[in-house]
Short mmCIF file of C-alpha atoms in Angstrom, two decimals:
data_model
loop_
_atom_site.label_atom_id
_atom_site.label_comp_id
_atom_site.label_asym_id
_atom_site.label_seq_id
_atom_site.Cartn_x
_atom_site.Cartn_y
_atom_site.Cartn_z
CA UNK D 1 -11.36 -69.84 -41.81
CA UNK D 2 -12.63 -68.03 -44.87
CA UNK D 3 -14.02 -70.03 -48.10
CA UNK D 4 -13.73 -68.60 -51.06
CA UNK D 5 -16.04 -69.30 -54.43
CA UNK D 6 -13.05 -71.12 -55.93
CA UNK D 7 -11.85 -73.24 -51.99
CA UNK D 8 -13.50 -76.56 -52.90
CA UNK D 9 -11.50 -76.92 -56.29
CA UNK D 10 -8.70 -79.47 -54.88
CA UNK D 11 -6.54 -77.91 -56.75
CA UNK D 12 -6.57 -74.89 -54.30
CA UNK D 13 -6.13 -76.75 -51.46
CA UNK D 14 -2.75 -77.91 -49.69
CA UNK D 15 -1.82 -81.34 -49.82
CA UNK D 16 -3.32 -83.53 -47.63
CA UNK D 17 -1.77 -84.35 -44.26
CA UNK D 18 -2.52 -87.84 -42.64
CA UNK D 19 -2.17 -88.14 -39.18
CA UNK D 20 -2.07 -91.49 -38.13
CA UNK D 21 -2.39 -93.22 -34.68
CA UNK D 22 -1.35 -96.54 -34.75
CA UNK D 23 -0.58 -97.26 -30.89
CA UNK D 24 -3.79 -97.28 -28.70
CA UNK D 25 -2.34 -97.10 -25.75
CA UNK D 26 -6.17 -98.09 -24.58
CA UNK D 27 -5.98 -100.75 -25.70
CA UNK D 28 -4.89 -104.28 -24.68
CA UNK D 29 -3.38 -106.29 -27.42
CA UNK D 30 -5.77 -108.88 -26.75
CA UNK D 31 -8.41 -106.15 -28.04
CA UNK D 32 -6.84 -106.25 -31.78
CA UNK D 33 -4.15 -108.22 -33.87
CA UNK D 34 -3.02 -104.50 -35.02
CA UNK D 35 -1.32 -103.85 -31.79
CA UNK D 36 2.41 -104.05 -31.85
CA UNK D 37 4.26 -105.11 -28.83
CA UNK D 38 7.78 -105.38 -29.53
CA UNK D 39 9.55 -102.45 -30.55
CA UNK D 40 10.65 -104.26 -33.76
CA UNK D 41 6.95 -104.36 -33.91
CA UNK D 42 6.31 -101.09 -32.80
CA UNK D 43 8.87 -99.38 -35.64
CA UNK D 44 7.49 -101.51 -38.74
CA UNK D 45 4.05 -100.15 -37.61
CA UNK D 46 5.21 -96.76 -38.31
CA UNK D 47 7.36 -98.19 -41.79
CA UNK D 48 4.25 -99.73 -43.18
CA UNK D 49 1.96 -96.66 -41.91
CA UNK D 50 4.90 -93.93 -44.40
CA UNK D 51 4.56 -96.68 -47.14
CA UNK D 52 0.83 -96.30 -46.93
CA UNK D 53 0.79 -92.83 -47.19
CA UNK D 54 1.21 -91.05 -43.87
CA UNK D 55 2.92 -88.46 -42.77
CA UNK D 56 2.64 -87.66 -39.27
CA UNK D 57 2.88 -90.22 -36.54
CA UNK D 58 0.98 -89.68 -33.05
CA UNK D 59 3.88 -91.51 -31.08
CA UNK D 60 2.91 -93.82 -27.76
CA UNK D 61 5.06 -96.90 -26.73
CA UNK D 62 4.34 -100.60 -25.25
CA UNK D 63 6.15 -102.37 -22.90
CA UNK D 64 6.88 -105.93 -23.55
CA UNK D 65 4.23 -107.08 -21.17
CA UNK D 66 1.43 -105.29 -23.90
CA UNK D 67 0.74 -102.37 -21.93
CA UNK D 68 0.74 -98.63 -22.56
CA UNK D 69 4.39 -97.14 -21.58
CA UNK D 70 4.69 -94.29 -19.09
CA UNK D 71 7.90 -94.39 -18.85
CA UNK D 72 10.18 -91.38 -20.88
CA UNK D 73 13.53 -93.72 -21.66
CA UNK D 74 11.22 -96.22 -23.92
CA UNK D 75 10.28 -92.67 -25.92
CA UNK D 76 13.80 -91.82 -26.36
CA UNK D 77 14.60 -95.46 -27.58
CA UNK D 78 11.75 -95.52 -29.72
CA UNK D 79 11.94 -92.10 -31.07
CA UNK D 80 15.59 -92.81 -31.72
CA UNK D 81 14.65 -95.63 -33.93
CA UNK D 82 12.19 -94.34 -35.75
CA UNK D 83 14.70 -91.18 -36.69
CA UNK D 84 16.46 -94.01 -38.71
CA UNK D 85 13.07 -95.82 -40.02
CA UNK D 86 11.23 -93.42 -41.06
CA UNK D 87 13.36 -90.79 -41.18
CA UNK D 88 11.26 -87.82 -43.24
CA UNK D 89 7.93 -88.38 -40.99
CA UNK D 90 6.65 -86.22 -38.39
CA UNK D 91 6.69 -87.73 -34.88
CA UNK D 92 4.10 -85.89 -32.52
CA UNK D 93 3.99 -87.44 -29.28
CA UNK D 94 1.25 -87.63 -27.13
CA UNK D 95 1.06 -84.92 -24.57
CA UNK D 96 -0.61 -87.64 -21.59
CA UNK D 97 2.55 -89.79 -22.58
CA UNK D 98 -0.03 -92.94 -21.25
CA UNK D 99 -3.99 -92.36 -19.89
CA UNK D 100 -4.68 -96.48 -19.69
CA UNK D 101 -5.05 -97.76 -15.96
CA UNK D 102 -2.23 -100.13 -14.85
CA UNK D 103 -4.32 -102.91 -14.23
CA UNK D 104 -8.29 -103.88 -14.41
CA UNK D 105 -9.99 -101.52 -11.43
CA UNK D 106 -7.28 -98.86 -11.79
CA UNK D 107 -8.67 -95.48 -12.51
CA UNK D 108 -7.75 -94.18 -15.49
CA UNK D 109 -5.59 -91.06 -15.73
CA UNK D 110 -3.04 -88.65 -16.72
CA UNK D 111 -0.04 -88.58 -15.48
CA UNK D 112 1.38 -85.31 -13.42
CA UNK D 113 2.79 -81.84 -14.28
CA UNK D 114 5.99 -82.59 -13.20
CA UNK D 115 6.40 -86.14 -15.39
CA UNK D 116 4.50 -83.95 -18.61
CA UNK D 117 6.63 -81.78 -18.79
CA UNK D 118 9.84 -83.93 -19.04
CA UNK D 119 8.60 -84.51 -22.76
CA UNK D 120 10.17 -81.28 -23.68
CA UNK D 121 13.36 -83.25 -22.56
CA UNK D 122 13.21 -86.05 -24.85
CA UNK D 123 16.65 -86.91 -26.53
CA UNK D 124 16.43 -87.14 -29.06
CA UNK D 125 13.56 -84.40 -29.55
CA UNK D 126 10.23 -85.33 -31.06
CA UNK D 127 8.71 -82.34 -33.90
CA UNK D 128 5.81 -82.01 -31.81
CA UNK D 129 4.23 -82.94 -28.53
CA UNK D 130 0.33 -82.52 -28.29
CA UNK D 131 -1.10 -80.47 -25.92
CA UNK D 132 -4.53 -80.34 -23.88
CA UNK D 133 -5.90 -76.70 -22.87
CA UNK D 134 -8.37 -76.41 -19.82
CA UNK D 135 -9.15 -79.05 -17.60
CA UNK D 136 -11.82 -81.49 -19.11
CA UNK D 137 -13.79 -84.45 -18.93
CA UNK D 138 -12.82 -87.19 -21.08
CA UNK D 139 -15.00 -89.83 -21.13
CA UNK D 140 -13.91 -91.94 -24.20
CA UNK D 141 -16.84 -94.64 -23.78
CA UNK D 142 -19.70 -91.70 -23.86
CA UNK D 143 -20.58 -92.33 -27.45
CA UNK D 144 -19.44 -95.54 -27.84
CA UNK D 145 -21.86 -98.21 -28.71
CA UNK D 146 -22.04 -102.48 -28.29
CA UNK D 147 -20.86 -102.62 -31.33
CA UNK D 148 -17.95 -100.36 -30.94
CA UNK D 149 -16.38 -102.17 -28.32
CA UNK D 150 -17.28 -106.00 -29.35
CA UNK D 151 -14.00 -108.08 -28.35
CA UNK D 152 -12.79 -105.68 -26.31
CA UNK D 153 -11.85 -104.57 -22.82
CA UNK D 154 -14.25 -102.36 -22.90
CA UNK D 155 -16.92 -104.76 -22.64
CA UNK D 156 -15.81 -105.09 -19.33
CA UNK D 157 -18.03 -103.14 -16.41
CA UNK D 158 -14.66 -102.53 -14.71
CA UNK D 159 -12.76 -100.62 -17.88
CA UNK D 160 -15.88 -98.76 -18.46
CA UNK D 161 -15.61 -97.57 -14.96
CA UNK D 162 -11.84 -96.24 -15.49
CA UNK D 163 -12.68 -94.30 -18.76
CA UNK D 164 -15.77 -93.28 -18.04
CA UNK D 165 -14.46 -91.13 -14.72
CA UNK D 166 -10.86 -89.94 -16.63
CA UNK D 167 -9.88 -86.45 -17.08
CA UNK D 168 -7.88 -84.90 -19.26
CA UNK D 169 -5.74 -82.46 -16.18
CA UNK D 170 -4.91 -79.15 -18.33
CA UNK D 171 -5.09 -76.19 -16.28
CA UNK D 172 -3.11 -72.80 -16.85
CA UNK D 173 -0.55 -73.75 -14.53
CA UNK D 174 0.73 -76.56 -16.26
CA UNK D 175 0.41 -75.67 -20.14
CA UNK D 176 1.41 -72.00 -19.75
CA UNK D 177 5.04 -73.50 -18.47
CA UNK D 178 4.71 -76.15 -20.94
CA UNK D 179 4.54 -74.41 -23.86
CA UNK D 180 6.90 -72.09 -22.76
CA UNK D 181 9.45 -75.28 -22.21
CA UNK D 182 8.89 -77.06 -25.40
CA UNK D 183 9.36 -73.75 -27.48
CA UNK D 184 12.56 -73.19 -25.60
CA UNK D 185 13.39 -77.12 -26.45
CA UNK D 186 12.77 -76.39 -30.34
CA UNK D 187 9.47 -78.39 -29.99
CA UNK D 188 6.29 -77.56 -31.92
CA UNK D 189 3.35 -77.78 -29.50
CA UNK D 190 0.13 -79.64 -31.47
CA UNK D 191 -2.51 -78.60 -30.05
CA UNK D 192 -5.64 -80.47 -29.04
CA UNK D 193 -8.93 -78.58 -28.30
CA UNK D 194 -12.30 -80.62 -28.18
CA UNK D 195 -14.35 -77.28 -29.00
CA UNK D 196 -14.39 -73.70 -29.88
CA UNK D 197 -14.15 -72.54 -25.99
CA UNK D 198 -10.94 -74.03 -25.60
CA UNK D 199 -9.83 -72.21 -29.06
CA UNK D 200 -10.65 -69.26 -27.44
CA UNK D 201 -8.33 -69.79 -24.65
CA UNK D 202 -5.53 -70.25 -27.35
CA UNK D 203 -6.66 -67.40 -28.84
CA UNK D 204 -6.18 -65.56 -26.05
CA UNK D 205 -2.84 -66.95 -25.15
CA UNK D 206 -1.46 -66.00 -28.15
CA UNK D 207 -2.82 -62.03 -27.67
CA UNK D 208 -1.00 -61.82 -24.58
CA UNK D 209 2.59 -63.36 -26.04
CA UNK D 210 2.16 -66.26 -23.77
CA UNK D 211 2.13 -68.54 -27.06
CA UNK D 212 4.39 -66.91 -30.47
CA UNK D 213 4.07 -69.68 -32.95
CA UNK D 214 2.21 -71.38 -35.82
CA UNK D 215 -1.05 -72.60 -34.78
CA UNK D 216 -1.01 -76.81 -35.50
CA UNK D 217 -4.22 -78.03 -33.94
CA UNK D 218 -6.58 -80.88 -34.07
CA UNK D 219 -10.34 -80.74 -33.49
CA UNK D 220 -11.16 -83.77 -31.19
CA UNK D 221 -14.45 -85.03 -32.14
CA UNK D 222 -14.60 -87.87 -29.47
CA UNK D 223 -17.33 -86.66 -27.37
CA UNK D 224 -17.54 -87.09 -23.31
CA UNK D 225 -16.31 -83.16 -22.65
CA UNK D 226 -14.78 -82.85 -26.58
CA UNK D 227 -17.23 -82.35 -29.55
CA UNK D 228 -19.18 -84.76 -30.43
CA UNK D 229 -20.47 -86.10 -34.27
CA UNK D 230 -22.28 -83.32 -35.08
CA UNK D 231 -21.30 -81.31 -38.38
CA UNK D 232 -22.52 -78.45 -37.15
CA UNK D 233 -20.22 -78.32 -34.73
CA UNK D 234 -17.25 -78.86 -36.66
CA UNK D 235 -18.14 -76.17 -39.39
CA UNK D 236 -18.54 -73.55 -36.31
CA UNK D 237 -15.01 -74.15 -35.33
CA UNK D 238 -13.31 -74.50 -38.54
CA UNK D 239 -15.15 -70.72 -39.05
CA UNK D 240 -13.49 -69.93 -35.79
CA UNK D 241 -10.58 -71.35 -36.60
CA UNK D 242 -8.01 -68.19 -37.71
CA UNK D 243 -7.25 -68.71 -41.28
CA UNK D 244 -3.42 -69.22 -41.14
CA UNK D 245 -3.86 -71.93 -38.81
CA UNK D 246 -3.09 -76.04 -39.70
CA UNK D 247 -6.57 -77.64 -38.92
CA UNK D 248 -6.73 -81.56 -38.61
CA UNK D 249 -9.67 -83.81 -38.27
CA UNK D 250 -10.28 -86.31 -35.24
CA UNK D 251 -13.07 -88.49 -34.69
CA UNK D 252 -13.93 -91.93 -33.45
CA UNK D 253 -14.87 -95.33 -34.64
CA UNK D 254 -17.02 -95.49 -37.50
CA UNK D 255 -17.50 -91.62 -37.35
CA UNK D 256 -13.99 -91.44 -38.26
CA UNK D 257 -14.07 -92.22 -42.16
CA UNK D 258 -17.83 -89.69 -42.48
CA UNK D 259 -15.66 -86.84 -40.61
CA UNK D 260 -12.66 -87.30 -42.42
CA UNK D 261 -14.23 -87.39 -45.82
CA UNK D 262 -15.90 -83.53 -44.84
CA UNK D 263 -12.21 -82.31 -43.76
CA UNK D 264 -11.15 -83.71 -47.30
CA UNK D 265 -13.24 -81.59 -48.95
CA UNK D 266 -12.88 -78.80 -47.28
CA UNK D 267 -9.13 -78.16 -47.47
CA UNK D 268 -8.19 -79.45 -44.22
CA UNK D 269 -5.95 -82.30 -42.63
CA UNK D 270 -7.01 -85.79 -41.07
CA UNK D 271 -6.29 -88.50 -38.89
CA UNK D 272 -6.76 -91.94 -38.53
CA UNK D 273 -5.38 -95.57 -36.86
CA UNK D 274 -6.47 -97.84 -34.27
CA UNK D 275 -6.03 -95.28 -30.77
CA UNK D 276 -9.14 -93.55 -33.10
CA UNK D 277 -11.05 -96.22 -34.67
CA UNK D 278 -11.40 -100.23 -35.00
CA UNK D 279 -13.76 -100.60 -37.73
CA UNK D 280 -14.42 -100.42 -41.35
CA UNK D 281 -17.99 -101.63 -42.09
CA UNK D 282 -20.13 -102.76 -39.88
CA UNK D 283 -18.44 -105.36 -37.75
CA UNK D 284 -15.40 -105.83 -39.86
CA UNK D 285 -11.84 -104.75 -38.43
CA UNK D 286 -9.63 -102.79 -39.74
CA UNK D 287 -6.29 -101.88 -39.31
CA UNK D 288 -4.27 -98.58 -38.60
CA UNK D 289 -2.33 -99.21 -42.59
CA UNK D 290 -5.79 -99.93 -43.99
CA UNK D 291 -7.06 -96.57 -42.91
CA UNK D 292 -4.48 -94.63 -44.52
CA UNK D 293 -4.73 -96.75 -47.50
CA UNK D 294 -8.26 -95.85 -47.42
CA UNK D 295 -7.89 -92.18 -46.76
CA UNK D 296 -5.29 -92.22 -49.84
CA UNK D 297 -7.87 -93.86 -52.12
CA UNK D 298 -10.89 -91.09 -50.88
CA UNK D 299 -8.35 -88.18 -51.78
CA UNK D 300 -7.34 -89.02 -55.18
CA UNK D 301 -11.78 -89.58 -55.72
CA UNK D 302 -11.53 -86.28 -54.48
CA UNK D 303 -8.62 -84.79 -56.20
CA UNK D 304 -6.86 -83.92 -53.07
CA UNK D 305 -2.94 -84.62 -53.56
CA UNK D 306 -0.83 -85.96 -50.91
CA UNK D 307 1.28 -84.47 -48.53
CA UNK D 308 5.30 -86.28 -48.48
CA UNK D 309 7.10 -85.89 -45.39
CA UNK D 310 9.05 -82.99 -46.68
CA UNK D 311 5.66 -81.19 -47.85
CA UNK D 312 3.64 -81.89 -44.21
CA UNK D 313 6.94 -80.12 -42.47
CA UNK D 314 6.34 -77.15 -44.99
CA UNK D 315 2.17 -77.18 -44.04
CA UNK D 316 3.12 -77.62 -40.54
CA UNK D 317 5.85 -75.06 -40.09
CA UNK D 318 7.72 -77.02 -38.54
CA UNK D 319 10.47 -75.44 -36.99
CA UNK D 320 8.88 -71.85 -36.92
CA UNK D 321 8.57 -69.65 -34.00
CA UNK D 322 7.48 -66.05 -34.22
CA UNK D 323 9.29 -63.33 -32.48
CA UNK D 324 6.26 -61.28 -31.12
CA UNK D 325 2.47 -60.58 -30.35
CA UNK D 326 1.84 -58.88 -33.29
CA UNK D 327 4.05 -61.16 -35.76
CA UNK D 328 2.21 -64.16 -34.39
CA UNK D 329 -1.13 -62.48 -35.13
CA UNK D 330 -0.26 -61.34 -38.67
CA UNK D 331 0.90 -65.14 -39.65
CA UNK D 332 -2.03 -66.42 -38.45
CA UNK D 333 -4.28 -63.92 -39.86
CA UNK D 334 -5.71 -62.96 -36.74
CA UNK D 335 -7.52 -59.45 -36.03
CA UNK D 336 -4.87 -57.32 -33.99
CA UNK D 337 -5.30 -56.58 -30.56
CA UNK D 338 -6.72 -53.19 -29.19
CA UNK D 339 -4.23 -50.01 -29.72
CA UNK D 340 -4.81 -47.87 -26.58
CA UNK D 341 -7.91 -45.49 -27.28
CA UNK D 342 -8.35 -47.12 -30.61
CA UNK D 343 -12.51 -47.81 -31.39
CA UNK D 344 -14.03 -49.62 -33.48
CA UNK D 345 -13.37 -52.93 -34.61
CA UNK D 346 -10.13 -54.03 -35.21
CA UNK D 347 -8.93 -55.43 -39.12
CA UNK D 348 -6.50 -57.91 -40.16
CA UNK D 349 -3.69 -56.38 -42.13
CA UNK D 350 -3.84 -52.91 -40.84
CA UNK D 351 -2.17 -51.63 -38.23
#
C-alpha cells in the first residue's frame, strides 16, 4: 500500500470496518460471563455487537453443553437467525469451523479437508468464510502471559498442552479446491495470513488465475507461527499489501486496543471481541460490546467515520468476482505479470 502526503487526513480514508469476534470458541464459558450459550444468547450477542457499532461478525457456534460447535447444521440454524437479527451485517465464518479440544487432554485441532470444505455448502450461505494459506504452527499461548490467562482454562498445564502443539492444516491441496468451491457457491473467501510469506503465496495464486477476486484479508498478529507485536512487522506487510486490497487488523489481548489504534490511523480496518482479547486495563475484563464501543469512541478522537452494514459490503466488495488474471490484477493494483520476451520491470496500469 502506497501513502500519500495527504493519507493520514481521516477524511481520505474509508470508513472504518469493525470486525468483531464475539464467540471464542477457546474458550469455556466458565472462562468469561461474555460467553453466550444458548442460541437466544448467541443471536443477541451479535444484536448488541450491530448496536455497538460493528459491522462484520466472525461467526462460531456453542452447543448447549458450552462448548465450541463442529457441527455444520448448528451454522445453518444460526446463520439463518441471524439473517433475520441482524440482517445488514456481514457474517464471515470461521474457516476451522471449531480448533478447541473436546475435552481436557484432547489435542487441539482443525478439523479435516473433507468437513472444511462443506462450509461452501452452508444454507443459507454466509458472505464470507475465512481462509488459512500454508500449513502453520499456531500456538495461541506463545505470547500469552499470567496475566492473560488469570481465571481461565488456560491456567491449566493440560490446555496449555493442546494449544501449544495445534496447527493450523492449510496446504495447497485443500485451499486451492476451497477457494475454487466457495467462489462457485457465491462466497467471498477472507483471507487470513499471519505474515508477508503467506501474502506472497496469495499473490501468487492470484497470477496464475487460481484466485479472481477482491483481496479481503486480515493480518493475524497472534504470534506462535503468525506475526507477532512488533510494528515493524505490520508496516512491512501493509507496504506489501497491493493497494486495492481490504486490510484488517488482528491482534491479541491487551495488544489488541495498541494495534488497532495504528490500523486507525492508517486507513485500515480492525477487529476486536473476546475469541481476540479479554482485557481492558490491567486486570479488568471486558467484554466483546465494550470493545466496539471502545473502538467507536477511538475513531471519532481520530476522525475516522464509521462503516454501516451497507457501506462495509461496498469496502468489502462483497459479491464481486473478477473474470480473469489480468482483471484481478488491475483491481487490485497489482504489477502485471511477465508478457513473453518482455524485460524490464513490469508497471501497474500499462499493459
Amino acid at each position: 500500500m502506497h501513502f500519500l502526503d495527504d493519507s493520514l487526513y481521516p477524511e481520505n480514508q474509508e470508513k472504518l470496518v469493525i470486525q468483531v469476534a464475539p464467540y471464542g470458541p477457546q474458550w469455556l464459558p466458565s472462562d468469561s460471563d461474555d460467553i453466550a450459550v444458548s442460541m437466544d444468547a448467541q443471536i443477541q450477542k451479535a444484536v448488541d455487537c450491530w448496536n455497538a457499532g460493528a459491522s462484520v461478525l466472525h461467526v462460531h457456534v456453542r452447543e448447549e453443553d458450552g462448548k465450541g460447535s463442529k457441527r455444520l447444521s448448528k451454522f445453518n440454524e444460526m446463520i439463518g437467525l441471524l439473517r433475520e437479527a441482524v440482517p445488514e451485517m456481514v457474517l464471515q465464518v470461521g474457516g476451522s469451523i471449531s480448533f478447541a479440544p473436546e475435552d481436557e487432554g484432547q489435542a487441539a485441532t482443525w478439523l479435516d479437508y473433507d468437513t472444511r470444505h462443506m462450509l461452501a455448502e452452508l444454507d443459507p450461505a454466509p458472505d464470507q468464510v475465512t481462509v488459512a494459506i500454508n500449513t502453520s504452527q499456531m500456538n495461541i499461548v506463545e505470547m500469552l502471559t499470567k496475566d492473560d490467562v488469570r481465571g481461565t482454562i488456560l491456567e491449566k498445564p493440560e490446555y496449555v498442552k493442546a494449544y501449544t502443539e495445534m496447527v493450523s492444516d492449510a496446504r495447497p491441496s485443500f485451499y486451492i479446491e476451497h477457494l475454487e468451491r466457495l467462489a462457485k457457491s457465491g462466497i467471498q473467501a477472507h483471507f487470513m495470513l499471519g505474515h508477508v510469506h503467506q501474502l506472497e503465496t496469495v499473490e501468487r495464486l492470484i497470477r496464475k488465475g487460481l484466485y479472481t477476486g477482491p483481496l479481503i484479508l486480515n493480518y493475524v498478529a497472534i504470534g506462535g507461527g503468525a506475526a507477532g507485536f512488533n510494528p515493524s512487522d505490520l508496516i512491512e506487510f501493509v507496504r506489501r499489501t497491493p493497494d486495492g486490497a481490504v486490510l484488517t487488523i488482528e491482534s491479541a489481548m491487551r495488544a489488541v486496543l495498541p494495534m488497532n489504534t495504528m490500523a486507525i490511523a492508517m486507513g485500515l480496518h480492525v477487529r476486536v471481541g473476546i475469541e481476540d482479547n479479554l482485557w481492558g486495563r490491567k486486570g479488568e475484563r471486558i467484554t466483546s460490546v465494550q470493545q466496539v464501543e471502545q473502538t467507536v469512541r477511538l475513531a471519532r478522537e481520530l476522525g475516522r467515520d464509521i462503516a454501516d452494514g451497507t457501506e462495509a459490503r461496498r469496502i468489502y466488495k462483497i459479491g464481486e468476482m473478477y473474470s480473469s488474471v489480468d482483471e484481478t490484477i488491475a483491481n487490485l493494483g497489482m504489477a502485471p505479470n511477465r508478457r513473453i520476451g518482455q524485460r524490464g520491470f513490469t508497471v501497474p496500469g500499462v499493459a
